[in-house]
Coordinates of C-alpha atoms in Angstrom, one line a residue:
M1 CA -0.5 -25.3 32.1
R2 CA -3.4 -23.8 30.2
L3 CA -1.1 -22.0 27.8
R4 CA 0.0 -25.4 26.4
K5 CA -3.5 -25.9 25.1
I6 CA -4.0 -22.4 23.7
A7 CA -3.3 -23.5 20.1
S8 CA -3.8 -27.2 20.7
F9 CA -0.5 -28.2 19.2
A10 CA 0.1 -30.7 21.0
L11 CA 2.7 -33.0 19.8
I12 CA 6.2 -32.5 18.4
S13 CA 7.5 -35.2 16.2
T14 CA 10.9 -35.6 14.7
V15 CA 9.6 -34.0 11.6
S16 CA 7.2 -31.2 12.3
V17 CA 4.9 -29.4 14.7
T18 CA 1.4 -30.8 14.3
C19 CA -2.0 -29.6 15.4
N20 CA -5.2 -31.5 15.8
G21 CA -8.6 -30.1 14.9
A22 CA -10.5 -29.5 11.7
S23 CA -11.5 -26.0 12.7
A24 CA -8.0 -24.9 13.4
E25 CA -6.9 -21.4 12.3
T26 CA -4.5 -21.5 9.5
L27 CA -1.6 -19.2 8.8
A28 CA -3.4 -17.8 5.8
S29 CA -6.5 -17.0 7.8
A30 CA -4.3 -15.3 10.5
L31 CA -2.7 -13.2 7.8
A32 CA -6.1 -12.2 6.5
Q33 CA -7.2 -11.2 10.0
A34 CA -4.1 -9.1 10.4
Y35 CA -4.8 -7.5 7.0
V36 CA -8.2 -6.3 8.3
N37 CA -7.6 -5.7 12.0
N38 CA -4.0 -4.5 12.5
S39 CA -4.1 -1.0 13.9
G40 CA -0.8 0.1 12.4
L41 CA -2.0 -0.9 8.9
N42 CA -5.3 0.9 9.4
A43 CA -3.5 4.0 10.7
E44 CA -1.5 4.0 7.5
R45 CA -4.7 3.7 5.4
A46 CA -6.1 6.7 7.2
G47 CA -2.9 8.6 6.7
L48 CA -3.1 8.0 2.9
K49 CA -6.6 9.5 2.9
A50 CA -5.1 12.6 4.4
I51 CA -2.5 12.7 1.7
D52 CA -5.3 12.3 -0.9
E53 CA -6.7 15.7 0.3
G54 CA -3.5 17.4 -1.0
V55 CA -4.8 17.0 -4.6
P56 CA -8.1 19.0 -4.2
Q57 CA -6.2 21.5 -2.1
A58 CA -3.8 22.0 -5.0
L59 CA -6.6 22.1 -7.5
A60 CA -8.1 24.9 -5.6
G61 CA -5.5 27.1 -7.2
Y62 CA -7.5 26.8 -10.5
R63 CA -10.8 27.7 -9.0
P64 CA -12.3 31.1 -8.2
T65 CA -12.4 32.5 -4.7
I66 CA -15.6 34.3 -3.6
A67 CA -15.9 36.5 -0.5
G68 CA -18.9 38.3 0.8
S69 CA -18.8 41.3 3.2
A70 CA -21.4 43.1 5.2
S71 CA -21.4 45.9 7.8
Y72 CA -24.0 47.7 9.8
G73 CA -23.5 50.5 12.3
I74 CA -25.3 52.9 14.6
N75 CA -24.3 56.6 14.4
P76 CA -26.0 58.8 16.9
F77 CA -25.9 62.5 15.9
T78 CA -26.6 65.6 18.0
Y79 CA -26.8 69.1 16.6
E80 CA -26.9 72.1 18.9
E81 CA -27.8 75.6 17.6
A82 CA -26.6 78.5 19.8
A83 CA -29.0 81.3 20.9
T84 CA -29.2 84.4 18.6
R85 CA -30.4 88.0 18.8
S86 CA -32.9 89.1 16.2
N87 CA -34.6 92.6 16.2
G88 CA -33.6 93.2 19.7
R89 CA -34.9 89.9 20.9
V90 CA -33.0 86.8 22.0
V91 CA -33.9 83.6 20.1
E92 CA -33.1 80.6 22.2
G93 CA -30.9 77.9 20.7
S94 CA -32.1 74.4 19.8
T95 CA -30.8 70.9 20.0
T96 CA -31.5 68.3 17.3
R97 CA -30.8 64.6 18.0
S98 CA -31.1 61.9 15.4
T99 CA -29.6 58.4 14.7
F100 CA -28.3 57.1 11.4
Y101 CA -27.9 53.4 10.5
P102 CA -25.2 53.2 7.8
G103 CA -24.4 49.8 6.3
S104 CA -23.1 48.0 3.3
I105 CA -23.1 44.6 1.6
G106 CA -20.8 43.4 -1.1
I107 CA -19.4 40.4 -2.9
E108 CA -16.1 39.9 -4.7
V109 CA -14.9 37.2 -7.0
Q110 CA -11.3 36.6 -7.9
Q111 CA -9.9 34.2 -10.5
K112 CA -6.2 33.5 -11.1
L113 CA -5.3 33.5 -14.8
F114 CA -1.6 32.9 -14.6
D115 CA 0.7 32.1 -11.7
G116 CA 3.9 31.0 -13.3
G117 CA 2.9 27.3 -13.3
R118 CA 2.7 27.1 -9.5
T119 CA -0.8 25.6 -9.5
L120 CA 0.0 23.1 -12.3
N121 CA 3.1 21.9 -10.6
S122 CA 1.5 21.8 -7.2
V123 CA -1.2 19.5 -8.5
R124 CA 1.4 17.3 -10.1
A125 CA 3.4 17.2 -6.9
A126 CA 0.3 16.4 -4.8
E127 CA -0.5 13.5 -7.2
S128 CA 3.0 12.2 -6.9
Q129 CA 2.7 12.3 -3.1
V130 CA -0.5 10.2 -3.4
L131 CA 1.3 7.6 -5.5
G132 CA 4.2 7.6 -3.0
G133 CA 1.7 7.2 -0.2
R134 CA 0.1 4.2 -1.9
A135 CA 3.5 2.6 -2.2
T136 CA 4.3 3.3 1.4
L137 CA 0.9 1.7 2.4
L138 CA 1.8 -1.4 0.4
N139 CA 5.2 -1.5 2.2
T140 CA 3.4 -1.3 5.5
E141 CA 1.1 -4.1 4.4
Q142 CA 4.2 -6.2 3.7
S143 CA 5.6 -5.4 7.2
T144 CA 2.3 -6.2 8.8
L145 CA 1.9 -9.6 7.1
Y146 CA 5.5 -10.5 7.9
N147 CA 5.0 -9.6 11.5
A148 CA 1.8 -11.7 11.5
A149 CA 3.5 -14.7 10.0
T150 CA 6.3 -14.4 12.6
A151 CA 3.9 -14.1 15.5
Y152 CA 1.9 -17.1 14.3
M153 CA 5.1 -19.3 14.0
D154 CA 6.4 -18.0 17.3
V155 CA 3.3 -19.2 19.1
L156 CA 3.6 -22.6 17.4
R157 CA 7.2 -22.9 18.3
D158 CA 6.8 -21.8 21.9
T159 CA 3.9 -24.1 22.5
A160 CA 5.7 -27.0 21.0
A161 CA 8.8 -26.1 23.1
L162 CA 6.6 -25.9 26.2
N163 CA 5.1 -29.3 25.5
L164 CA 8.6 -30.7 25.1
Q165 CA 9.7 -29.2 28.5
H166 CA 6.6 -30.6 30.1
S167 CA 7.2 -34.0 28.7
N168 CA 10.8 -33.7 29.9
V169 CA 9.7 -32.9 33.4
E170 CA 7.5 -36.0 33.4
V171 CA 10.4 -38.1 32.3
L172 CA 12.7 -36.6 34.9
E173 CA 10.1 -37.3 37.6
E174 CA 10.0 -40.9 36.5
Q175 CA 13.8 -41.0 36.4
L176 CA 13.9 -39.7 40.0
R177 CA 11.4 -42.2 41.2
Q178 CA 13.4 -45.1 39.6
T179 CA 16.6 -43.7 41.1
Q180 CA 15.1 -43.5 44.5
D181 CA 13.9 -47.1 44.2
R182 CA 17.3 -48.2 43.1
F183 CA 18.9 -46.3 46.0
R184 CA 16.6 -48.1 48.5
A185 CA 17.6 -51.4 46.8
G186 CA 21.3 -50.4 47.3
E187 CA 22.0 -50.3 43.5
V188 CA 23.0 -46.6 43.4
T189 CA 24.2 -44.0 45.9
Q190 CA 22.7 -40.8 47.4
T191 CA 24.8 -38.9 44.8
D192 CA 22.7 -40.4 42.0
V193 CA 19.5 -39.4 43.8
A194 CA 20.8 -35.8 44.2
Q195 CA 21.7 -35.7 40.5
A196 CA 18.2 -36.8 39.5
E197 CA 16.7 -34.2 41.9
A198 CA 18.9 -31.5 40.4
S199 CA 17.9 -32.4 36.9
L200 CA 14.3 -32.3 37.8
A201 CA 14.6 -28.9 39.4
S202 CA 16.4 -27.6 36.3
G203 CA 13.7 -29.1 34.1
R204 CA 10.9 -27.4 36.1
G205 CA 12.8 -24.1 35.8
S206 CA 13.1 -24.5 32.0
E207 CA 9.4 -25.3 31.8
S208 CA 8.5 -22.1 33.8
S209 CA 10.7 -20.1 31.3
A210 CA 8.9 -21.7 28.4
V211 CA 5.6 -20.6 29.9
A212 CA 6.8 -17.0 30.1
T213 CA 8.1 -17.1 26.6
L214 CA 4.8 -18.4 25.3
K215 CA 2.8 -15.8 27.1
S216 CA 5.0 -13.1 25.5
S217 CA 4.4 -14.6 22.0
V218 CA 0.6 -14.9 22.6
A219 CA 0.6 -11.2 23.6
T220 CA 2.4 -10.3 20.4
Y221 CA 0.0 -12.5 18.4
Q222 CA -2.9 -10.6 19.8
R223 CA -1.4 -7.2 19.1
V224 CA -0.5 -8.0 15.5
I225 CA -3.4 -10.2 14.4
G226 CA -6.1 -8.8 16.5
H227 CA -7.3 -11.7 18.6
L228 CA -5.9 -14.5 20.9
P229 CA -4.7 -17.7 19.3
Q230 CA -7.0 -20.6 19.7
R231 CA -6.4 -23.6 17.5
L232 CA -3.4 -23.1 15.2
A233 CA -2.7 -25.4 12.3
P234 CA 0.9 -26.0 11.2
G235 CA 2.4 -23.3 9.2
A236 CA 3.7 -23.8 5.6
P237 CA 6.6 -22.2 3.9
A238 CA 6.0 -19.6 1.2
I239 CA 8.3 -21.4 -1.3
P240 CA 5.7 -21.7 -4.1
L241 CA 5.2 -17.9 -4.1
L242 CA 8.9 -17.0 -4.2
P243 CA 10.9 -16.0 -7.3
K244 CA 12.8 -19.0 -8.7
S245 CA 16.2 -17.9 -7.7
R246 CA 18.1 -15.3 -5.6
E247 CA 18.9 -13.4 -8.8
A248 CA 15.3 -13.3 -9.9
A249 CA 14.3 -12.2 -6.4
I250 CA 16.8 -9.3 -6.6
A251 CA 15.6 -8.3 -10.0
T252 CA 11.9 -8.4 -8.9
A253 CA 12.7 -6.3 -5.8
L254 CA 14.6 -3.7 -7.6
A255 CA 11.9 -3.4 -10.3
S256 CA 8.8 -3.3 -8.1
H257 CA 9.5 -3.2 -4.3
P258 CA 7.0 -0.7 -2.8
A259 CA 9.8 1.0 -0.7
I260 CA 11.7 1.7 -3.9
R261 CA 8.6 2.9 -5.7
A262 CA 7.8 5.2 -2.7
N263 CA 11.3 6.8 -3.1
L264 CA 10.9 7.2 -6.8
H265 CA 7.7 9.2 -6.2
A266 CA 9.6 11.2 -3.5
V267 CA 12.1 12.2 -6.2
D268 CA 9.4 13.2 -8.6
T269 CA 7.7 15.3 -5.8
A270 CA 11.0 17.0 -4.9
E271 CA 11.7 17.9 -8.6
L272 CA 8.2 19.3 -9.0
Q273 CA 8.6 21.4 -5.8
V274 CA 11.6 23.1 -7.5
K275 CA 9.2 24.2 -10.3
V276 CA 6.6 25.3 -7.7
K277 CA 9.2 27.5 -5.9
T278 CA 10.6 28.8 -9.2
G279 CA 7.1 29.8 -10.2
K280 CA 7.0 32.3 -7.4
L281 CA 9.6 34.4 -9.3
A282 CA 7.2 34.6 -12.3
P283 CA 4.5 37.3 -12.8
S284 CA 1.0 36.5 -12.0
I285 CA -2.3 37.7 -13.5
A286 CA -5.7 37.6 -11.8
A287 CA -9.2 38.9 -12.7
S288 CA -11.6 40.2 -10.2
A289 CA -15.1 41.5 -10.1
S290 CA -17.0 43.0 -7.2
A291 CA -20.4 44.6 -6.4
S292 CA -21.6 46.5 -3.4
V293 CA -24.5 48.4 -1.9
I294 CA -23.8 51.2 0.5
W295 CA -26.3 53.4 2.5
D296 CA -26.0 56.1 5.1
D297 CA -29.3 55.6 6.9
D298 CA -32.0 53.5 5.2
Y299 CA -31.0 51.1 2.5
R300 CA -34.6 51.5 1.1
K301 CA -34.1 55.2 0.4
D302 CA -30.7 56.7 -0.4
K303 CA -28.1 54.1 -1.3
T304 CA -25.1 53.7 -3.6
I305 CA -24.7 50.7 -5.9
A306 CA -21.2 50.1 -7.2
A307 CA -19.7 47.4 -9.4
E308 CA -16.2 46.9 -10.6
A309 CA -14.2 44.5 -12.8
A310 CA -10.4 44.5 -12.9
L311 CA -7.5 42.7 -14.4
A312 CA -4.4 42.9 -12.2
A313 CA -0.8 41.8 -12.9
S314 CA 1.9 41.3 -10.2
I315 CA 5.6 41.1 -10.9
P316 CA 7.8 40.1 -8.0
I317 CA 10.9 42.2 -8.0
Y318 CA 12.6 41.5 -4.6
E319 CA 11.2 39.6 -1.6
G320 CA 14.2 39.9 0.7
G321 CA 15.8 36.8 -0.9
L322 CA 13.1 34.5 0.4
F323 CA 12.1 33.0 -3.0
Y324 CA 15.6 32.5 -4.1
S325 CA 16.4 30.6 -0.8
Q326 CA 13.3 28.5 -1.3
V327 CA 14.4 27.5 -4.8
R328 CA 17.9 26.5 -3.5
Q329 CA 16.3 24.6 -0.7
A330 CA 14.1 22.7 -3.0
K331 CA 17.0 21.7 -5.2
E332 CA 18.9 20.4 -2.2
N333 CA 15.8 18.3 -1.4
V334 CA 16.0 16.8 -4.8
T335 CA 19.6 15.7 -4.2
S336 CA 18.6 14.2 -0.8
A337 CA 15.7 12.4 -2.5
H338 CA 18.0 10.8 -5.1
D339 CA 20.4 9.8 -2.3
N340 CA 17.6 8.2 -0.3
L341 CA 16.5 6.3 -3.4
E342 CA 20.0 4.8 -3.8
I343 CA 20.1 4.0 -0.1
T344 CA 16.8 2.2 -0.4
R345 CA 17.9 0.2 -3.4
A346 CA 21.0 -0.9 -1.6
Q347 CA 19.0 -1.8 1.5
I348 CA 16.5 -3.8 -0.5
R349 CA 19.3 -5.7 -2.3
Q350 CA 20.9 -6.5 1.0
Q351 CA 17.6 -7.6 2.5
V352 CA 17.0 -10.0 -0.4
E353 CA 20.5 -11.4 -0.1
A354 CA 20.2 -11.9 3.7
A355 CA 16.7 -13.4 3.6
W356 CA 17.7 -15.8 0.9
A357 CA 20.8 -16.9 2.8
D358 CA 18.7 -17.3 6.0
M359 CA 16.2 -19.4 4.1
E360 CA 18.9 -21.7 2.7
S361 CA 20.7 -21.9 6.1
S362 CA 17.5 -22.8 8.0
R363 CA 16.6 -25.4 5.5
E364 CA 20.0 -27.1 6.1
Q365 CA 19.5 -26.7 9.8
I366 CA 16.4 -28.7 9.7
A367 CA 18.2 -31.6 8.1
A368 CA 21.0 -31.4 10.5
R369 CA 18.8 -31.2 13.6
L370 CA 16.6 -34.1 12.3
T371 CA 19.8 -36.1 12.3
A372 CA 20.7 -34.9 15.7
V373 CA 17.3 -35.9 17.1
S374 CA 17.6 -39.3 15.6
A375 CA 21.1 -39.8 16.9
N376 CA 20.2 -38.6 20.4
E377 CA 17.2 -41.0 20.5
I378 CA 19.5 -43.9 19.7
A379 CA 22.1 -42.7 22.1
L380 CA 19.6 -42.4 25.0
A381 CA 18.2 -45.8 24.4
G382 CA 21.8 -47.2 24.4
V383 CA 22.7 -45.4 27.6
R384 CA 19.7 -46.7 29.4
E385 CA 20.5 -50.3 28.4
E386 CA 24.1 -49.8 29.4
A387 CA 23.0 -48.4 32.7
K388 CA 21.0 -51.6 33.5
V389 CA 24.3 -53.6 33.4
G390 CA 26.2 -50.9 35.3
Q391 CA 28.2 -49.5 32.4
R392 CA 26.5 -46.1 32.7
T393 CA 25.6 -43.9 35.6
T394 CA 22.5 -42.0 36.4
L395 CA 24.3 -38.8 35.4
D396 CA 25.0 -40.3 32.0
I397 CA 21.3 -40.9 31.5
L398 CA 20.3 -37.4 32.6
N399 CA 22.9 -35.8 30.4
Q400 CA 21.7 -37.8 27.4
Q401 CA 18.1 -37.0 28.2
Q402 CA 19.0 -33.3 28.2
A403 CA 20.9 -33.6 24.9
L404 CA 17.8 -35.2 23.3
L405 CA 15.6 -32.4 24.7
N406 CA 17.9 -29.7 23.3
A407 CA 17.9 -31.4 19.9
R408 CA 14.1 -31.5 19.8
V409 CA 13.8 -27.9 20.8
N410 CA 16.4 -26.9 18.3
L411 CA 14.5 -28.8 15.6
V412 CA 11.3 -26.9 16.5
S413 CA 13.2 -23.6 16.2
A414 CA 14.7 -24.6 12.9
Q415 CA 11.3 -25.5 11.5
R416 CA 10.0 -22.1 12.6
D417 CA 13.0 -20.3 11.3
F418 CA 12.7 -21.8 7.9
I419 CA 9.0 -20.8 7.4
V420 CA 9.6 -17.3 8.7
A421 CA 12.7 -17.0 6.4
T422 CA 10.5 -17.8 3.4
Y423 CA 8.2 -15.0 4.3
A424 CA 11.1 -12.7 4.9
A425 CA 12.4 -13.5 1.4
L426 CA 9.0 -12.9 0.0
S427 CA 8.8 -9.5 1.8
A428 CA 12.3 -8.5 0.6
S429 CA 11.2 -9.3 -3.0
G430 CA 8.3 -7.0 -2.6
K431 CA 5.6 -9.7 -3.0
L432 CA 4.3 -10.2 0.5
T433 CA 0.9 -8.7 -0.2
A434 CA -2.6 -9.8 0.3
Q435 CA -3.1 -10.0 -3.5
H436 CA 0.0 -12.1 -4.1
L437 CA -0.9 -14.4 -1.2
S438 CA -4.5 -14.7 -2.5
L439 CA -5.8 -14.1 1.0
K440 CA -9.5 -14.7 1.3
V441 CA -10.4 -11.2 2.4
P442 CA -11.9 -8.1 0.7
R443 CA -9.0 -6.0 -0.7
Y444 CA -8.6 -2.5 0.5
D445 CA -8.8 -0.1 -2.5
P446 CA -6.5 2.9 -1.9
T447 CA -7.9 4.7 -5.0
R448 CA -11.6 4.8 -3.8
H449 CA -11.2 7.6 -1.4
Y450 CA -9.0 9.5 -3.9
R451 CA -11.7 9.4 -6.5
Q452 CA -14.3 10.6 -4.0
V453 CA -12.4 13.7 -2.9
R454 CA -10.3 14.7 -5.9
D455 CA -12.8 16.9 -7.6
A456 CA -14.8 17.9 -4.6
W457 CA -15.5 21.7 -4.5
G458 CA -16.8 21.7 -0.9
G459 CA -18.2 19.8 2.0
L460 CA -17.0 19.3 5.5
R461 CA -17.9 15.6 5.9
T462 CA -15.5 12.9 4.8
P463 CA -16.7 10.2 2.4
D464 CA -17.1 7.8 5.2
G465 CA -19.3 10.2 7.1
Q466 CA -17.0 11.8 9.7

C-alpha cells in the first residue's frame, strides 16, 4: 500500500481532498516544473531555434558570394629527335625529358543586384514563419501546462480513491467479523456470512484496481512533470484567471489564441511564397569580379595575371512550365492556409463552449454528489440501527455501505473534474501560459536565439555552444 502514501493525501472528507504537510508540492510548483522539464515543450523550443535559422538563410540572398579556386598539376614531357645525315655522316637522334608544373589560383566575387523581389519576400516569409513558430510554441506550452494540471489532479483523485477503497475494505472486514459472531450466536444465517465474504472479496478487488489506476497516473505525472509525486497539496480551480463569462472567453480566444495566431502567420507566409515564386519569372541582374594567376611551370617566372569585372542580366523565357506550376501551387497553398485558419477558429470556439459547459456541469456535480454523500451517510446509519432490531438484513447494510463508497468516490472525481475543467477553459481561452499563471520560474525568451543568429554572417557553432 505504499502508493497510498506517495502524495500523503490522506483523507477524503465530504468536501475536498486534503493533504497534510507544510512542504507539500503545490499545483503551481508542479506546473512550473513541467514548464522547465517537459521534453515535448523543450523539443518545441529547439524546433523554433531551427525555424529562426530560416531568416539568416534568406538574408544570404542580399550578401555576396565568394569562391576561391586553385589547381596544380604535373606534366611530364619527352621530346625525341630522330637521327639525321649530314655531310655523309649520320648524326644520332636525341631524347629530351623535362617536367612542367602548371597551376593557377583565383578568386571570384558575385553580388546579386536585382532578383525580382525573391530575396525580399523570402526574408519576409522566413520572418513570418518565425512568428508562427513562436505562436505554435506558446500553444504547446498551453497543452503542456494543461496536461500537467490534469496529471496532478489525477494523482490526487486516484490516491483519495485508493484511500476510500482501503477504508472500505477495513469496514467490510469488520462487518464480516461481526456477521460471523452473530452467526455463531444464531442471530443470522450462513447466507449472511457468505454475503459479507462476497462483499469483502469485491472490495479487495476494487482496492487492487485502484492501486493499478494510481500507478498509471503516477507514471503519467512523472512523464509530464519530470519527477515522481511526493507530497501533493490540494489543487485549486483557475476561476480567478478566467474571463468573466463564456462570451468574454470566446472573444478573448478568437482575438489572441496562439493556435489562431499561428494560422494567421501561416496565411502570411503562404501569400509571401506566391511573390517569391512569381519573382522567378522576373529578370535578374548580378555583378561579378574575378582575379587569377596562371603559370605553366614556375609561378615565380612566367605567369599570367588576369582580372575581370562583369555585369550580367538573365531573363527567363521558358523553363518547361516549372515556374508557372510553382506559382499556381503557391496560390493553392494560400487557399488551404485560409481554410485552415477558419477551421482553427471554429475549433477554438467549440473548445471554449465545451470547456465552459464542462466547468459549469462539474460545479453542479459537486453540489449533487455532496448531497448524495450526506444522504448515504444518514441512510447507512439508519440501516445499521434497523438491522439491530431485525428490520434490515446484512445484505441491506452491505448494499448501503457500497452506495456510500460510490458516492464518496464520485465526489472525489467531481472535485477533480471541476478543477481540470477550469484549466481546460483557461487553455481554450488562450491564457494557460506561465506568464498568465504567474509561475515562479524563469521565463523562456523565444526571441533571444533569434537575435543571436539573425545577422550572423558565418560560424558553425550554435549560440549555446553546440
